[in-house]
Short mmCIF file of C-alpha atoms and ligand atoms in Angstrom, two decimals:
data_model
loop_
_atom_site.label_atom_id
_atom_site.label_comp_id
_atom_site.label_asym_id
_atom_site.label_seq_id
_atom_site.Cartn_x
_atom_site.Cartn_y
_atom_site.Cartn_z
CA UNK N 1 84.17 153.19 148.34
CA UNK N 2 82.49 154.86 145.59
CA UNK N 3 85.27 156.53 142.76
CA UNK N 4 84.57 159.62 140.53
CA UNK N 5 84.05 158.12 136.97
CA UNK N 6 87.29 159.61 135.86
CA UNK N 7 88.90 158.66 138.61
CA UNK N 8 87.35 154.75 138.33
CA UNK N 9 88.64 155.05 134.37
CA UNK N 10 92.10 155.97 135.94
CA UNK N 11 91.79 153.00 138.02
CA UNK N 12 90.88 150.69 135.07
CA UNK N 13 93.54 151.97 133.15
CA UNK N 14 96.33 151.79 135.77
CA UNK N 15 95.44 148.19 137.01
CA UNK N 16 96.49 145.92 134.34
CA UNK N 17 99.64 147.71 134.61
CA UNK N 18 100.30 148.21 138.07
CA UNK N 19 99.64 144.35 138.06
CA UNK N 20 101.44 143.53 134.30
CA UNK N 21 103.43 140.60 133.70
CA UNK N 22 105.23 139.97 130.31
CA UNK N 23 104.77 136.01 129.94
CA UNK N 24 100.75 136.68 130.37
CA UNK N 25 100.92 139.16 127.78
CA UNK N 26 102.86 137.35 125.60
CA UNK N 27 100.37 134.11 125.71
CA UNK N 28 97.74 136.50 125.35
CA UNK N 29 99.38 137.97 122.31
CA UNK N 30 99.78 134.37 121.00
CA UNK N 31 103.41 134.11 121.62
CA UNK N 32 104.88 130.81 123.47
CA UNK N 33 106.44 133.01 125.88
CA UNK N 34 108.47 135.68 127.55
CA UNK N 35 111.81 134.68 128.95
CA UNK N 36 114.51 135.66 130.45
CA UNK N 37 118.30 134.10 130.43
CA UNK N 38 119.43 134.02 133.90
CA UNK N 39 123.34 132.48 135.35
CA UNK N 40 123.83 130.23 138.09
CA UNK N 41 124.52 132.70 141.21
CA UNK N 42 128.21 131.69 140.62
CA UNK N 43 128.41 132.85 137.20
CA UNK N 44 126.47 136.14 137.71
CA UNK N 45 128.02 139.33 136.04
CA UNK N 46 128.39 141.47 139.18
CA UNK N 47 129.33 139.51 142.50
CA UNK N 48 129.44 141.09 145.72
CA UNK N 49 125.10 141.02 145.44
CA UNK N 50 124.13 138.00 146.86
CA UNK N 51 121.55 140.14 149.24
CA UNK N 52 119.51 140.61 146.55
CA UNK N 53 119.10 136.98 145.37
CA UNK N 54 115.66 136.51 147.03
CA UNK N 55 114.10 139.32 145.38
CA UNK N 56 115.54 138.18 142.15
CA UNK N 57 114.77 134.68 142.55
CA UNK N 58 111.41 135.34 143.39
CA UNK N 59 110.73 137.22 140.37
CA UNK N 60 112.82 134.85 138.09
CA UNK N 61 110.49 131.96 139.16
CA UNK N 62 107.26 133.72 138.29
CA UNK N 63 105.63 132.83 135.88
CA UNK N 64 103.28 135.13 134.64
CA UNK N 65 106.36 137.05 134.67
CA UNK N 66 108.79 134.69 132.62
CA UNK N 67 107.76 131.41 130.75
CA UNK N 68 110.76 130.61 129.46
CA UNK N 69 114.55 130.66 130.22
CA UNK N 70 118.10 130.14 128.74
CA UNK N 71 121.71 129.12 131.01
CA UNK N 72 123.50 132.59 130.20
CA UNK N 73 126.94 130.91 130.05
CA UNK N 74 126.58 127.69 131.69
CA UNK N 75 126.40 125.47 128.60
CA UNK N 76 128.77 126.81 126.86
CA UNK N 77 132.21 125.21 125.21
CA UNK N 78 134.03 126.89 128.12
CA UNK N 79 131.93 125.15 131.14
CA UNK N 80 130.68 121.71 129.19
CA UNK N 81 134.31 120.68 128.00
CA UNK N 82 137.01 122.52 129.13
CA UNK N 83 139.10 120.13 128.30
CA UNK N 84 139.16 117.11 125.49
CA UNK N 85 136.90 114.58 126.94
CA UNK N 86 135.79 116.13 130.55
CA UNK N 87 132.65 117.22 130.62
CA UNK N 88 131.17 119.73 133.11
CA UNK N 89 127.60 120.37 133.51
CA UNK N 90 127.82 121.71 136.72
CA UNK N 91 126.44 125.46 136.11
CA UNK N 92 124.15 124.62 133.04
CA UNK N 93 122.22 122.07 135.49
CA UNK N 94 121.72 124.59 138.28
CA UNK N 95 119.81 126.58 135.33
CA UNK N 96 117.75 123.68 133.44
CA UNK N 97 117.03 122.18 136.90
CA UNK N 98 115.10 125.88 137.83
CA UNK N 99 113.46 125.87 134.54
CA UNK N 100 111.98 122.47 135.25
CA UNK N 101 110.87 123.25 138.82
CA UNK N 102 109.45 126.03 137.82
CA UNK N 103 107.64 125.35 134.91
CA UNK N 104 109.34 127.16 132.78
CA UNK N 105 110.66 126.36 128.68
CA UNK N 106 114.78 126.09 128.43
CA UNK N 107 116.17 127.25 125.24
CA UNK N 108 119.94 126.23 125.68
CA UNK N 109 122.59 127.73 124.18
CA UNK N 110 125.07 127.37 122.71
CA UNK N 111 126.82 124.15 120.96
CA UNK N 112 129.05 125.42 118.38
CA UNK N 113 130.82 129.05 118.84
CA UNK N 114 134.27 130.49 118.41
CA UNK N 115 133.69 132.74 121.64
CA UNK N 116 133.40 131.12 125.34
CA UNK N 117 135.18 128.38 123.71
CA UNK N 118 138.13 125.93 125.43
CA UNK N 119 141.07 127.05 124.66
CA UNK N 120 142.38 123.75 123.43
CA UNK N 121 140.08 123.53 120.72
CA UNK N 122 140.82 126.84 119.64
CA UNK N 123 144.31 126.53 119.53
CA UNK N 124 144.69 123.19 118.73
CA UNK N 125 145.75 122.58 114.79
CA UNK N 126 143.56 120.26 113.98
CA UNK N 127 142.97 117.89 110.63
CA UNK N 128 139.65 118.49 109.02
CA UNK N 129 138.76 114.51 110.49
CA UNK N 130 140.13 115.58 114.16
CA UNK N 131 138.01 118.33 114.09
CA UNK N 132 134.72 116.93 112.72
CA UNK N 133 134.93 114.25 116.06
CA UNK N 134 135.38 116.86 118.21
CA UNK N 135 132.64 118.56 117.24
CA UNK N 136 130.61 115.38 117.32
CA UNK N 137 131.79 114.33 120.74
CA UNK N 138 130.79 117.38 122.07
CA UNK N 139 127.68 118.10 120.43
CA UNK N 140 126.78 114.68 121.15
CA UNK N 141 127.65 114.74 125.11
CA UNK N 142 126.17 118.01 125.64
CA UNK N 143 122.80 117.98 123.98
CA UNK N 144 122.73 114.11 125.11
CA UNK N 145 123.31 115.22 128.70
CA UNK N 146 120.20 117.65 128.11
CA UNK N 147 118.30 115.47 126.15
CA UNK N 148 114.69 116.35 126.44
CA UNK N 149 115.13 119.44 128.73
CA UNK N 150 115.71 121.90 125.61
CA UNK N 151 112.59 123.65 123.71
CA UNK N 152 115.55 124.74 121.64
CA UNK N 153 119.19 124.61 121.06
CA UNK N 154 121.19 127.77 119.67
CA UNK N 155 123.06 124.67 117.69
CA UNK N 156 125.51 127.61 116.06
CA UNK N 157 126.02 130.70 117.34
CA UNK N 158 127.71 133.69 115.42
CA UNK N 159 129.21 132.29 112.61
CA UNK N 160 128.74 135.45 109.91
CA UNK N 161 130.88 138.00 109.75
CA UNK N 162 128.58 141.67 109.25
CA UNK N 163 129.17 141.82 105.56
CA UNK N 164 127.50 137.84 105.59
CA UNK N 165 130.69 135.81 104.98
CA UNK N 166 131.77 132.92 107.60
CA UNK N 167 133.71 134.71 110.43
CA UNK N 168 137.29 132.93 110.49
CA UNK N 169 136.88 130.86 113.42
CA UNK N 170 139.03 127.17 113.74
CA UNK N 171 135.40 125.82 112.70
CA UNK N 172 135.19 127.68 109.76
CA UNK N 173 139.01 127.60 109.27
CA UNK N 174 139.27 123.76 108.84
CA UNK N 175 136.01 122.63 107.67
CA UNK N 176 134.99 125.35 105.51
CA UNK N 177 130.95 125.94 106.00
CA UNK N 178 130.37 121.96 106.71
CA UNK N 179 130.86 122.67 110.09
CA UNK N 180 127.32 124.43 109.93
CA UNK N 181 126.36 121.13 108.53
CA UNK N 182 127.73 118.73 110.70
CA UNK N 183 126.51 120.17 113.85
CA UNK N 184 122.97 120.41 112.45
CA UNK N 185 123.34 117.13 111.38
CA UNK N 186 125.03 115.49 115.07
CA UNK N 187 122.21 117.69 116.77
CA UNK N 188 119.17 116.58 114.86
CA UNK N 189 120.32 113.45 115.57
CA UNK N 190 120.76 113.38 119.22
CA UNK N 191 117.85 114.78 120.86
CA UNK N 192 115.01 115.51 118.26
CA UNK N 193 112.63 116.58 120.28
CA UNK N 194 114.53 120.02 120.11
CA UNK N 195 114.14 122.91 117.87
CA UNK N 196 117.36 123.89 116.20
CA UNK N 197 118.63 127.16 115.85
CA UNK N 198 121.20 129.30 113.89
CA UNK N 199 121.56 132.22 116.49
CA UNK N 200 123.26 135.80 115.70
CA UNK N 201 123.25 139.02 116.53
CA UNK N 202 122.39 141.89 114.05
CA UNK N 203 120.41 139.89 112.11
CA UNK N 204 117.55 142.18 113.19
CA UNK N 205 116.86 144.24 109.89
CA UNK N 206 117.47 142.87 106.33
CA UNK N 207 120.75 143.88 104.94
CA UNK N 208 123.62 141.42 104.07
CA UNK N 209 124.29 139.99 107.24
CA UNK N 210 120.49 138.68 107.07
CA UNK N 211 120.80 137.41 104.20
CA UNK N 212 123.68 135.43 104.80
CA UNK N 213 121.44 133.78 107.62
CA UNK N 214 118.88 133.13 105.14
CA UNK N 215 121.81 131.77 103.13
CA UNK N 216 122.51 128.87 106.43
CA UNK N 217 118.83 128.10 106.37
CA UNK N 218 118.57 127.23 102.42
CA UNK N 219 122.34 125.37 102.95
CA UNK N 220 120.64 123.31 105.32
CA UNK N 221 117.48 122.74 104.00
CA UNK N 222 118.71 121.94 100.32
CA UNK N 223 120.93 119.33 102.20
CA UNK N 224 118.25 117.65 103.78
CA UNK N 225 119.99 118.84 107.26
CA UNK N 226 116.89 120.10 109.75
CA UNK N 227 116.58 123.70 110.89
CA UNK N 228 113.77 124.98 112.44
CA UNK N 229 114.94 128.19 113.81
CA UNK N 230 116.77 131.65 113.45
CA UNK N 231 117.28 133.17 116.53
CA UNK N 232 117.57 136.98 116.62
CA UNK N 233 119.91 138.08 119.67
CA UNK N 234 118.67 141.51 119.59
CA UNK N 235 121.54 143.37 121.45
CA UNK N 236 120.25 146.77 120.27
CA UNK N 237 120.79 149.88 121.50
CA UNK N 238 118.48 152.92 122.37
CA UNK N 239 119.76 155.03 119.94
CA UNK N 240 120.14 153.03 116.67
CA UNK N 241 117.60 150.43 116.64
CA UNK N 242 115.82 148.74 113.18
CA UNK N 243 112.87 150.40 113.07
CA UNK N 244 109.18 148.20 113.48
CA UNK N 245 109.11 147.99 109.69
CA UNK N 246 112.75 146.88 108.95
CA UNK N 247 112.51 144.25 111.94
CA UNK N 248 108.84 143.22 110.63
CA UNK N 249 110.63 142.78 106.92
CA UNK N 250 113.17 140.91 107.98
CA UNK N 251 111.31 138.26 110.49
CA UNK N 252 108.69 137.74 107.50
CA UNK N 253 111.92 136.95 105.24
CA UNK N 254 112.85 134.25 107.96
CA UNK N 255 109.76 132.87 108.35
CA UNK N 256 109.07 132.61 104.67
CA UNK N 257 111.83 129.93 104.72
CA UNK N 258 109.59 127.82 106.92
CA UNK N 259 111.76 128.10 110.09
CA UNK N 260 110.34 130.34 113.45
CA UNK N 261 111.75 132.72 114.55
CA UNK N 262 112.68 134.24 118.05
CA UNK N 263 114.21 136.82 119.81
CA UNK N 264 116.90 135.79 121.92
CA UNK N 265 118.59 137.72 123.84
CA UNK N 266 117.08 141.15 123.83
CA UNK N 267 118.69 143.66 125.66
CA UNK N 268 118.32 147.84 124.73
CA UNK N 269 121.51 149.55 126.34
CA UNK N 270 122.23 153.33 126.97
CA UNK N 271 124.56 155.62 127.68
CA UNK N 272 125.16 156.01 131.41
CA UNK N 273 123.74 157.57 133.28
CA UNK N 274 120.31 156.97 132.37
CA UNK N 275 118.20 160.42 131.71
CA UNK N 276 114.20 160.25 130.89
CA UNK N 277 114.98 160.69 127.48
CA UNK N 278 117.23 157.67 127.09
CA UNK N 279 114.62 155.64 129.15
CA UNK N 280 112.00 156.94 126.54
CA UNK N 281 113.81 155.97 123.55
CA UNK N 282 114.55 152.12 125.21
CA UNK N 283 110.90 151.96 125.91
CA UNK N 284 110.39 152.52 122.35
CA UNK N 285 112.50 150.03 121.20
CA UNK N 286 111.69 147.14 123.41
CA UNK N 287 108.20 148.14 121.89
CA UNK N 288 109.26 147.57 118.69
CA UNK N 289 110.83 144.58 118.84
CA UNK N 290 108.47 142.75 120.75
CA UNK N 291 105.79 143.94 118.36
CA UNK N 292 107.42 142.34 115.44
CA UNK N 293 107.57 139.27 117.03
CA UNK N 294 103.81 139.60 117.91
CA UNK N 295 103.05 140.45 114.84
CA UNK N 296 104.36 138.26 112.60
CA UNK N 297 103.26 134.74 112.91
CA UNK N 298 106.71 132.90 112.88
CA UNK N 299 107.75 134.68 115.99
CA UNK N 300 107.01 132.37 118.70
CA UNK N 301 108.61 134.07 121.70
CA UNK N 302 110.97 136.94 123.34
CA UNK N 303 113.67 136.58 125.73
CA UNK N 304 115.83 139.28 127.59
CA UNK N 305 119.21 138.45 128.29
CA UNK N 306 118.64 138.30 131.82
CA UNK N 307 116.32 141.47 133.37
CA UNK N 308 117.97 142.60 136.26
CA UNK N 309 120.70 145.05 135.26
CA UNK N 310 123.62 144.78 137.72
CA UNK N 311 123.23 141.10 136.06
CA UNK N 312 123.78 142.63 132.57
CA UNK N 313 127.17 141.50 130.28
CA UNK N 314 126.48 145.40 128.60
CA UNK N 315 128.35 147.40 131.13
CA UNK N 316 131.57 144.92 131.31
CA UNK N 317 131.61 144.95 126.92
CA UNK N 318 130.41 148.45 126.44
CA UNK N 319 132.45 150.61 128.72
CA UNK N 320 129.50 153.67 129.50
CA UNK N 321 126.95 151.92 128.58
CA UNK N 322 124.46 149.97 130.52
CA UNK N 323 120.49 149.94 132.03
CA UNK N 324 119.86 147.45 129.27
CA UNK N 325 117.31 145.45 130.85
CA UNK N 326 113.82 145.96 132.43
CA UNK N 327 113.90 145.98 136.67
CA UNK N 328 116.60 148.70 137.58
CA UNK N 329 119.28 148.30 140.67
CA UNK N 330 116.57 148.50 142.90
CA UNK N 331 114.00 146.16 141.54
CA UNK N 332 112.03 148.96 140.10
CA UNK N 333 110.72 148.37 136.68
CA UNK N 334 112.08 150.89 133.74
CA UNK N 335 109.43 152.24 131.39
CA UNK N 336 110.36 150.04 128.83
CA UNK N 337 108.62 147.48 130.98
CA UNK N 338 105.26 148.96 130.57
CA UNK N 339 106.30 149.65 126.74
CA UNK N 340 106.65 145.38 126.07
CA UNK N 341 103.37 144.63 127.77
CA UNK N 342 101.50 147.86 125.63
CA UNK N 343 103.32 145.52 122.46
CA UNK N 344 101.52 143.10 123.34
CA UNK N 345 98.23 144.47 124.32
CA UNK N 346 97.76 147.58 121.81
CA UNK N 347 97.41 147.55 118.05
CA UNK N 348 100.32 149.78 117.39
CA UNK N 349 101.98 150.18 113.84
CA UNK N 350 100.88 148.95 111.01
CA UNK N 351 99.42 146.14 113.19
CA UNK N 352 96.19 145.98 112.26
CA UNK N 353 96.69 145.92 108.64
CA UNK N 354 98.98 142.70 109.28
CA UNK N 355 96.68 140.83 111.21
CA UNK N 356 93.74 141.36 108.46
CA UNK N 357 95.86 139.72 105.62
CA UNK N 358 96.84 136.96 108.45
CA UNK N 359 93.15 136.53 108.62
CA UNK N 360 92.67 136.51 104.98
CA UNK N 361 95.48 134.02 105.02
CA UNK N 362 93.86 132.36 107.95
CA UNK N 363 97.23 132.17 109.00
CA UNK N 364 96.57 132.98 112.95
CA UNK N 365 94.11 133.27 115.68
CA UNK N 366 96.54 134.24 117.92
CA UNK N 367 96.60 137.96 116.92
CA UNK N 368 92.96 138.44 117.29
CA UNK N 369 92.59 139.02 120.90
C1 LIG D 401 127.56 136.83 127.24
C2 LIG D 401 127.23 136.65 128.71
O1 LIG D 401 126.09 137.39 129.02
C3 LIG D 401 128.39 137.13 129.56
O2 LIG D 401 128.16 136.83 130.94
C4 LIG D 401 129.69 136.47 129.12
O3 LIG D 401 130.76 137.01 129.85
C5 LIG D 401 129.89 136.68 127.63
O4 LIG D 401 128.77 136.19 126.91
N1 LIG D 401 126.02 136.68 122.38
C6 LIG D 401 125.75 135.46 122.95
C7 LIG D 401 125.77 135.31 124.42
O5 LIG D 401 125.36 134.53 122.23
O6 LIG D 401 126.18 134.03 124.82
C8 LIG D 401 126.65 136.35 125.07
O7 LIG D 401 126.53 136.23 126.48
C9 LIG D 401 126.29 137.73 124.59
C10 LIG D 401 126.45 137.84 123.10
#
């Protein structure tokens, strides 16, 4: 078949997308990977859609699709230890055991957070020695039970309040910001073959609650206490995002601390029901985010938190709101989709000016593509 020439540019145009998957991209864009969390079938946020775990397995599995995935609840305080001394890792296992079938990296999450945690460690009154062995105990049963699964651990998750003080959890409460310390200092010890993480949510522009993550990673560096990671959750929202710049500034201000840098648990919700407009302004800021991260050279990977909506937490938290991810209800893809893979195909920004002084700094190949 022969094709008009515009209609044969059409075709060249339309093909890489028509056949685009994010993990390619991203290891074409010199990123590690492209993930996405996912929750054993049992845990998933919407039951009652078991017919549609083929077509989400199969596309969970892929992977040019997604490199890289993370238990959405299944290692958490809740599941691992629900109570002192019984450990669980029923759900978490379903999860890592996918990952290794498949291929894929597990970043596992979480060790040390005051949310999804037992209840008898939260309300338990506890002396500052009680509570420094039950952090070890666990840190040191649950990371030993995954030893050598995990590119990374979320080690702590959430400890700053916005303004960048310690949130008053029974962590913080009793043990004052050692408990930071100790769990860096159980989990380095127990499997150090992962990368650990301080994990939070708006830590994705500089302001104070940045800097008080910046403030963790000198704590534990001037300490001696290994860090090699601050993990951006990126729950943003379609209407208020950081823009490129502020996210760019504030990943370079991680990174200068000698730590990567990734985003975790990406997700872009809107108000419901979706509109073209809304689904413009997520594309834009899934493209944002996920050119940061290819753009600055401490960003090693992206992952969604999960990418099949009816799977999304956003609709059960944020009554209205919703469509956060990338495949809608019925498997199609949004445009913010097609908006990650043109992040990490296109020079868009100020990206080209970046990757010059990276070459100047012979800092990366990675962007040169
Ligand atoms: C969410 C899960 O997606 C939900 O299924 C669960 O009910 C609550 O937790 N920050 C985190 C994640 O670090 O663990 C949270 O995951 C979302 C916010």
């Amino acid at each position: 078949m022969r094709f008009h020439p515009v209609v044969s540019v059409l075709v060249a145009i339309s093909a890489p997308l028509a056949t685009a998957q994010l993990n390619s991209y991203a290891k074409k864009a010199g990123l590690k990977y492209f993930g996405a969390a996912t929750d054993s079938p049992g845990q998933r946020e919407r039951a009652g859609l078991e017919a549609a775990y083929p077509q989400y397995d199969a596309i969970i599995r892929g992977t040019s699709e997604f490199g890289q995935t993370t238990p959405t609840n299944g290692q958490k305080w809740l599941f691992t230890e629900p109570e002192r001394g019984v450990f669980n890792f029923t759900e978490g296992d379903i999860v890592a055991s996918r990952a290794a079938e498949n291929g894929q990296l597990l970043r596992c999450h979480t060790l040390v957070w005051h949310s999804q945690l037992a209840p008898w460690v939260e309300e338990g009154y506890w002396t500052p020695e009680e509570l420094r062995a039950i952090i070890v105990e666990h840190i040191t049963q649950v990371m030993g039970h995954y030893k050598g699964q995990c590119y990374a651990w979320d080690v702590v998750n959430e400890a700053l309040n916005e303004d960048g003080t310690y949130r008053e959890s029974v962590f913080y409460n009793v043990l004052g910001e050692d408990f930071v310390k100790l769990a860096f200092s159980t989990a380095a010890e127990i499997d150090p073959s992962a990368k650990l993480y301080y994990n939070d949510y708006n830590l994705e522009s500089p302001g104070a609650k940045s800097e008080g993550a910046i403030r963790i990673v000198k704590l534990l560096k001037e300490a001696e206490i290994r860090i090699d990671g601050v993990g951006m959750q990126a729950h943003l929202t379609a209407s208020g995002a950081p823009t490129l710049d502020q996210q760019i500034a504030v990943m370079e201000s991680y990174g200068a601390l000698g730590v990567e840098i990734a985003l975790t648990e990406l997700d872009v919700r809107v108000e419901m029901p979706t509109n073209e407009t809304s689904m413009a302004w997520q594309a834009e800021v899934y493209k944002n985010s996920v050119s940061a991260c290819v753009q600055v050279s401490a960003c090693v990977g992206v992952t969604i938190w999960d990418f099949y909506d009816p799977f999304s937490w956003v609709p059960a938290v944020f009554p209205g709101e919703g469509a956060a991810l990338l495949w809608f209800d019925d498997f199609t893809k949004h445009p913010a989709y097609y908006a990650a893979i043109e992040a990490m195909t296109k020079k868009t920004g100020n990206y080209t000016c970046r990757s010059k002084r990276r070459v100047t700094e012979n800092k990366r190949s990675r962007r040169l593509y």
